[in-house]
Amino acid sequence: MPQDLPPDTLKAEIGQDDPYLWLEEVDSERALSWVRERNAQSLARLQDGQRYPALRRELLEVLNAHDRIPQITRRGAFFYNLWQDEAHKRGLWRRCTLDEYRRPEPAWETVLDLDALGAAEGESWVFAGADALGPDYRRCLVSLSRGGADAHVVREFDLVDKRFIPAAEGGFELPEAKSQLAWIDADTVYVGTDFGPGSLTDSGYVRVLKRWRRGTPLEQAQTVFEGEAQDVVVSVQVDRRPGYERTLFVRALDFYRQASFLLQPDGSLTRLDLPDDAQPHFWGPHLLISLRSDWVLEGQTTHASGSLLLADAAAYLAGERRFQALFRPSPTRSLADYTLTREHLLLNVSENVASRLEEWDFRCTPPRHRSVPAPFPGTLGLAGLHDDELAEDPLADHYLLSYTDFLTPDTLALARAGEDAREPLKARQPQFEAAGMRAEQFFARSADGTAVPYFVIWPAGAKADGRNPTLL
């Protein structure tokens, strides 16, 4: 079948000999009944066997374990967490201060009980995220989906009074759709939703973004950006850092390529001169660029796929193409992730399938690089805590560092860029006795000479004498 047919034509071609095209009607009773029947068949097979009751019980114990480390998101003075267990299946959205989080049993303050909300409104609400407006973090846009669907409703929420602000009181509200909202200021948001025919992409996501002022009908919102119907989705990123305020509109051309447009003070748009599969990130006066493919610039060395580049943002926008490579990949090293503090950039590097921690200090000119001592070999996770909307931020150079390996349960520490000392915050209880055991990394040499990493987990007392039974 030709692959370049328009979607409607392609659907018609498929429909000629596809007896299951009616399954595309995802909300129809016929399609839902078919799914329920297949789910029942699968469930019966899964539950058939003596191991099922014990396996189900063990999995539930792990999923509902109360020693799980609460994952936190900073919003001003508070750290927020969505906690789910057997008593709170939809979850408690709650918060506490950092000092309280340090305690073995923090006194969490419930902000929103999703199970109670669903029961009161007769809905199976699932928390789908929240966007709070800094620097005071009182107003928040909460997304709720029915049963975890892609579409969701959006309601404005007061984080001080802990209540939804209805539209009758001037609150922002959106009906169920695959929507996006982003704060511009206390009374204005960017909104993308189902505005009617032609407002969504062929994939069913946001194609049009508008500026919507509080207290005005959604119909009066002014269009500020549009993508193409064949795009996957369009989105907006609002940087509110004082002195470096920026708005970036993005067209997702597909799952790997995008086109980014910077909003100018006069309302015009400037497309960033980047490869379609590069990912830009503005950081104050800097521009960071992550590459997914090689980038060849005239008169300059090729920058390899997987690199992280640094440019002066103002100079770049003025046409200069001068970069410093903050990370270059190799056959054994790739960049898993990075996070930012006020004046540091932390790199989470995957080296032979284990994590290494590296740091760039931007208090120096040029920035200074160093390797940071961290547990090894295992998996690290990074999360910066800096709030760049705060003039004075006590956590400006702090970040969270998580770690786990074959023998070490999940741990979480509070770290400070520029230093090696860390404050342990949380750790999970061991699920088995690991005393005396050890994990080591070795390398096998393939026929073409490639070194292939692998790990050996040794039981307590084992000796490398070639006589150990081994589970591969």
PDB file of N, CA and C in Angstrom, residues 134-183:
ATOM      1  N   GLY A 134       4.490  31.016  40.248  1.00  0.00           N
ATOM      2  CA  GLY A 134       5.434  31.603  41.186  1.00  0.00           C
ATOM      3  C   GLY A 134       5.447  33.113  41.071  1.00  0.00           C
ATOM      4  N   PRO A 135       6.111  33.799  42.004  1.00  0.00           N
ATOM      5  CA  PRO A 135       6.892  33.193  43.071  1.00  0.00           C
ATOM      6  C   PRO A 135       6.110  32.901  44.353  1.00  0.00           C
ATOM      7  N   ASP A 136       4.824  33.294  44.424  1.00  0.00           N
ATOM      8  CA  ASP A 136       4.097  33.053  45.675  1.00  0.00           C
ATOM      9  C   ASP A 136       3.422  31.681  45.700  1.00  0.00           C
ATOM     10  N   TYR A 137       3.173  31.101  44.532  1.00  0.00           N
ATOM     11  CA  TYR A 137       2.611  29.748  44.419  1.00  0.00           C
ATOM     12  C   TYR A 137       1.290  29.590  45.167  1.00  0.00           C
ATOM     13  N   ARG A 138       0.429  30.557  44.975  1.00  0.00           N
ATOM     14  CA  ARG A 138      -0.917  30.429  45.539  1.00  0.00           C
ATOM     15  C   ARG A 138      -1.893  29.880  44.506  1.00  0.00           C
ATOM     16  N   ARG A 139      -1.828  30.396  43.282  1.00  0.00           N
ATOM     17  CA  ARG A 139      -2.751  29.956  42.236  1.00  0.00           C
ATOM     18  C   ARG A 139      -2.136  28.800  41.446  1.00  0.00           C
ATOM     19  N   CYS A 140      -2.969  27.842  41.126  1.00  0.00           N
ATOM     20  CA  CYS A 140      -2.485  26.617  40.503  1.00  0.00           C
ATOM     21  C   CYS A 140      -3.521  26.108  39.510  1.00  0.00           C
ATOM     22  N   LEU A 141      -3.072  25.565  38.389  1.00  0.00           N
ATOM     23  CA  LEU A 141      -3.952  24.955  37.392  1.00  0.00           C
ATOM     24  C   LEU A 141      -3.830  23.443  37.524  1.00  0.00           C
ATOM     25  N   VAL A 142      -4.891  22.805  37.997  1.00  0.00           N
ATOM     26  CA  VAL A 142      -4.899  21.373  38.262  1.00  0.00           C
ATOM     27  C   VAL A 142      -5.603  20.652  37.124  1.00  0.00           C
ATOM     28  N   SER A 143      -4.967  19.592  36.608  1.00  0.00           N
ATOM     29  CA  SER A 143      -5.558  18.765  35.552  1.00  0.00           C
ATOM     30  C   SER A 143      -6.044  17.454  36.152  1.00  0.00           C
ATOM     31  N   LEU A 144      -7.262  17.066  35.781  1.00  0.00           N
ATOM     32  CA  LEU A 144      -7.879  15.832  36.266  1.00  0.00           C
ATOM     33  C   LEU A 144      -8.422  15.061  35.080  1.00  0.00           C
ATOM     34  N   SER A 145      -8.089  13.770  35.030  1.00  0.00           N
ATOM     35  CA  SER A 145      -8.606  12.945  33.941  1.00  0.00           C
ATOM     36  C   SER A 145      -9.518  11.869  34.499  1.00  0.00           C
ATOM     37  N   ARG A 146     -10.492  11.482  33.692  1.00  0.00           N
ATOM     38  CA  ARG A 146     -11.421  10.425  34.100  1.00  0.00           C
ATOM     39  C   ARG A 146     -10.772   9.066  33.852  1.00  0.00           C
ATOM     40  N   GLY A 147     -10.430   8.387  34.928  1.00  0.00           N
ATOM     41  CA  GLY A 147      -9.864   7.053  34.810  1.00  0.00           C
ATOM     42  C   GLY A 147      -8.490   6.994  34.183  1.00  0.00           C
ATOM     43  N   GLY A 148      -7.801   8.117  34.066  1.00  0.00           N
ATOM     44  CA  GLY A 148      -6.470   8.129  33.470  1.00  0.00           C
ATOM     45  C   GLY A 148      -6.449   8.365  31.974  1.00  0.00           C
ATOM     46  N   ALA A 149      -7.542   8.853  31.408  1.00  0.00           N
ATOM     47  CA  ALA A 149      -7.597   9.106  29.962  1.00  0.00           C
ATOM     48  C   ALA A 149      -6.663  10.254  29.573  1.00  0.00           C
ATOM     49  N   ASP A 150      -6.322  10.323  28.276  1.00  0.00           N
ATOM     50  CA  ASP A 150      -5.480  11.421  27.785  1.00  0.00           C
ATOM     51  C   ASP A 150      -6.176  12.770  27.962  1.00  0.00           C
ATOM     52  N   ALA A 151      -7.457  12.803  27.696  1.00  0.00           N
ATOM     53  CA  ALA A 151      -8.218  14.045  27.861  1.00  0.00           C
ATOM     54  C   ALA A 151      -8.418  14.329  29.349  1.00  0.00           C
ATOM     55  N   HIS A 152      -8.479  15.614  29.712  1.00  0.00           N
ATOM     56  CA  HIS A 152      -8.645  15.978  31.112  1.00  0.00           C
ATOM     57  C   HIS A 152      -9.360  17.317  31.220  1.00  0.00           C
ATOM     58  N   VAL A 153      -9.921  17.553  32.387  1.00  0.00           N
ATOM     59  CA  VAL A 153     -10.472  18.863  32.697  1.00  0.00           C
ATOM     60  C   VAL A 153      -9.397  19.648  33.434  1.00  0.00           C
ATOM     61  N   VAL A 154      -9.488  20.966  33.377  1.00  0.00           N
ATOM     62  CA  VAL A 154      -8.545  21.839  34.084  1.00  0.00           C
ATOM     63  C   VAL A 154      -9.334  22.796  34.956  1.00  0.00           C
ATOM     64  N   ARG A 155      -8.919  22.914  36.214  1.00  0.00           N
ATOM     65  CA  ARG A 155      -9.564  23.830  37.140  1.00  0.00           C
ATOM     66  C   ARG A 155      -8.509  24.612  37.907  1.00  0.00           C
ATOM     67  N   GLU A 156      -8.793  25.892  38.140  1.00  0.00           N
ATOM     68  CA  GLU A 156      -7.885  26.684  38.950  1.00  0.00           C
ATOM     69  C   GLU A 156      -8.091  26.348  40.426  1.00  0.00           C
ATOM     70  N   PHE A 157      -6.977  26.262  41.149  1.00  0.00           N
ATOM     71  CA  PHE A 157      -7.010  25.838  42.540  1.00  0.00           C
ATOM     72  C   PHE A 157      -6.226  26.831  43.385  1.00  0.00           C
ATOM     73  N   ASP A 158      -6.744  27.140  44.577  1.00  0.00           N
ATOM     74  CA  ASP A 158      -6.086  28.036  45.530  1.00  0.00           C
ATOM     75  C   ASP A 158      -5.312  27.176  46.523  1.00  0.00           C
ATOM     76  N   LEU A 159      -3.978  27.276  46.506  1.00  0.00           N
ATOM     77  CA  LEU A 159      -3.148  26.439  47.363  1.00  0.00           C
ATOM     78  C   LEU A 159      -3.103  26.912  48.806  1.00  0.00           C
ATOM     79  N   VAL A 160      -3.616  28.105  49.074  1.00  0.00           N
ATOM     80  CA  VAL A 160      -3.704  28.583  50.460  1.00  0.00           C
ATOM     81  C   VAL A 160      -5.028  28.162  51.067  1.00  0.00           C
ATOM     82  N   ASP A 161      -6.123  28.479  50.388  1.00  0.00           N
ATOM     83  CA  ASP A 161      -7.453  28.102  50.890  1.00  0.00           C
ATOM     84  C   ASP A 161      -7.778  26.640  50.606  1.00  0.00           C
ATOM     85  N   LYS A 162      -6.991  26.004  49.742  1.00  0.00           N
ATOM     86  CA  LYS A 162      -7.179  24.595  49.362  1.00  0.00           C
ATOM     87  C   LYS A 162      -8.585  24.343  48.841  1.00  0.00           C
ATOM     88  N   ARG A 163      -8.944  25.099  47.815  1.00  0.00           N
ATOM     89  CA  ARG A 163     -10.247  24.944  47.166  1.00  0.00           C
ATOM     90  C   ARG A 163     -10.141  25.324  45.703  1.00  0.00           C
ATOM     91  N   PHE A 164     -11.039  24.753  44.894  1.00  0.00           N
ATOM     92  CA  PHE A 164     -11.141  25.136  43.498  1.00  0.00           C
ATOM     93  C   PHE A 164     -11.834  26.495  43.390  1.00  0.00           C
ATOM     94  N   ILE A 165     -11.393  27.295  42.413  1.00  0.00           N
ATOM     95  CA  ILE A 165     -11.983  28.612  42.176  1.00  0.00           C
ATOM     96  C   ILE A 165     -12.889  28.484  40.964  1.00  0.00           C
ATOM     97  N   PRO A 166     -14.186  28.514  41.145  1.00  0.00           N
ATOM     98  CA  PRO A 166     -15.098  28.317  40.008  1.00  0.00           C
ATOM     99  C   PRO A 166     -15.027  29.474  39.017  1.00  0.00           C
ATOM    100  N   ALA A 167     -15.479  29.203  37.808  1.00  0.00           N
ATOM    101  CA  ALA A 167     -15.475  30.237  36.771  1.00  0.00           C
ATOM    102  C   ALA A 167     -16.320  31.428  37.182  1.00  0.00           C
ATOM    103  N   ALA A 168     -17.367  31.178  37.979  1.00  0.00           N
ATOM    104  CA  ALA A 168     -18.219  32.274  38.434  1.00  0.00           C
ATOM    105  C   ALA A 168     -17.454  33.273  39.289  1.00  0.00           C
ATOM    106  N   GLU A 169     -16.342  32.833  39.896  1.00  0.00           N
ATOM    107  CA  GLU A 169     -15.505  33.726  40.698  1.00  0.00           C
ATOM    108  C   GLU A 169     -14.276  34.182  39.923  1.00  0.00           C
ATOM    109  N   GLY A 170     -14.264  33.921  38.622  1.00  0.00           N
ATOM    110  CA  GLY A 170     -13.139  34.344  37.792  1.00  0.00           C
ATOM    111  C   GLY A 170     -12.067  33.310  37.614  1.00  0.00           C
ATOM    112  N   GLY A 171     -12.301  32.083  38.096  1.00  0.00           N
ATOM    113  CA  GLY A 171     -11.300  31.041  37.959  1.00  0.00           C
ATOM    114  C   GLY A 171     -11.217  30.509  36.540  1.00  0.00           C
ATOM    115  N   PHE A 172     -10.026  30.047  36.159  1.00  0.00           N
ATOM    116  CA  PHE A 172      -9.846  29.423  34.847  1.00  0.00           C
ATOM    117  C   PHE A 172     -10.373  27.994  34.907  1.00  0.00           C
ATOM    118  N   GLU A 173     -11.219  27.632  33.940  1.00  0.00           N
ATOM    119  CA  GLU A 173     -11.761  26.279  33.850  1.00  0.00           C
ATOM    120  C   GLU A 173     -11.805  25.853  32.384  1.00  0.00           C
ATOM    121  N   LEU A 174     -11.505  24.580  32.143  1.00  0.00           N
ATOM    122  CA  LEU A 174     -11.624  24.018  30.804  1.00  0.00           C
ATOM    123  C   LEU A 174     -12.383  22.700  30.886  1.00  0.00           C
ATOM    124  N   PRO A 175     -13.288  22.457  29.943  1.00  0.00           N
ATOM    125  CA  PRO A 175     -13.958  21.155  29.907  1.00  0.00           C
ATOM    126  C   PRO A 175     -13.000  20.073  29.424  1.00  0.00           C
ATOM    127  N   GLU A 176     -13.463  18.845  29.432  1.00  0.00           N
ATOM    128  CA  GLU A 176     -12.618  17.701  29.095  1.00  0.00           C
ATOM    129  C   GLU A 176     -12.105  17.798  27.662  1.00  0.00           C
ATOM    130  N   ALA A 177     -10.795  17.760  27.511  1.00  0.00           N
ATOM    131  CA  ALA A 177     -10.130  17.796  26.206  1.00  0.00           C
ATOM    132  C   ALA A 177      -8.643  17.539  26.439  1.00  0.00           C
ATOM    133  N   LYS A 178      -7.905  17.359  25.351  1.00  0.00           N
ATOM    134  CA  LYS A 178      -6.443  17.225  25.464  1.00  0.00           C
ATOM    135  C   LYS A 178      -5.852  18.634  25.435  1.00  0.00           C
ATOM    136  N   SER A 179      -5.898  19.281  26.591  1.00  0.00           N
ATOM    137  CA  SER A 179      -5.604  20.709  26.666  1.00  0.00           C
ATOM    138  C   SER A 179      -4.215  20.994  27.202  1.00  0.00           C
ATOM    139  N   GLN A 180      -3.800  22.256  27.034  1.00  0.00           N
ATOM    140  CA  GLN A 180      -2.585  22.796  27.643  1.00  0.00           C
ATOM    141  C   GLN A 180      -2.887  24.180  28.182  1.00  0.00           C
ATOM    142  N   LEU A 181      -2.364  24.474  29.361  1.00  0.00           N
ATOM    143  CA  LEU A 181      -2.415  25.831  29.889  1.00  0.00           C
ATOM    144  C   LEU A 181      -1.063  26.171  30.497  1.00  0.00           C
ATOM    145  N   ALA A 182      -0.648  27.416  30.365  1.00  0.00           N
ATOM    146  CA  ALA A 182       0.603  27.877  30.957  1.00  0.00           C
ATOM    147  C   ALA A 182       0.420  29.315  31.416  1.00  0.00           C
ATOM    148  N   TRP A 183       0.876  29.610  32.625  1.00  0.00           N
ATOM    149  CA  TRP A 183       0.734  30.959  33.168  1.00  0.00           C
ATOM    150  C   TRP A 183       1.597  31.966  32.402  1.00  0.00           C
TER     151      TRP A 183
END
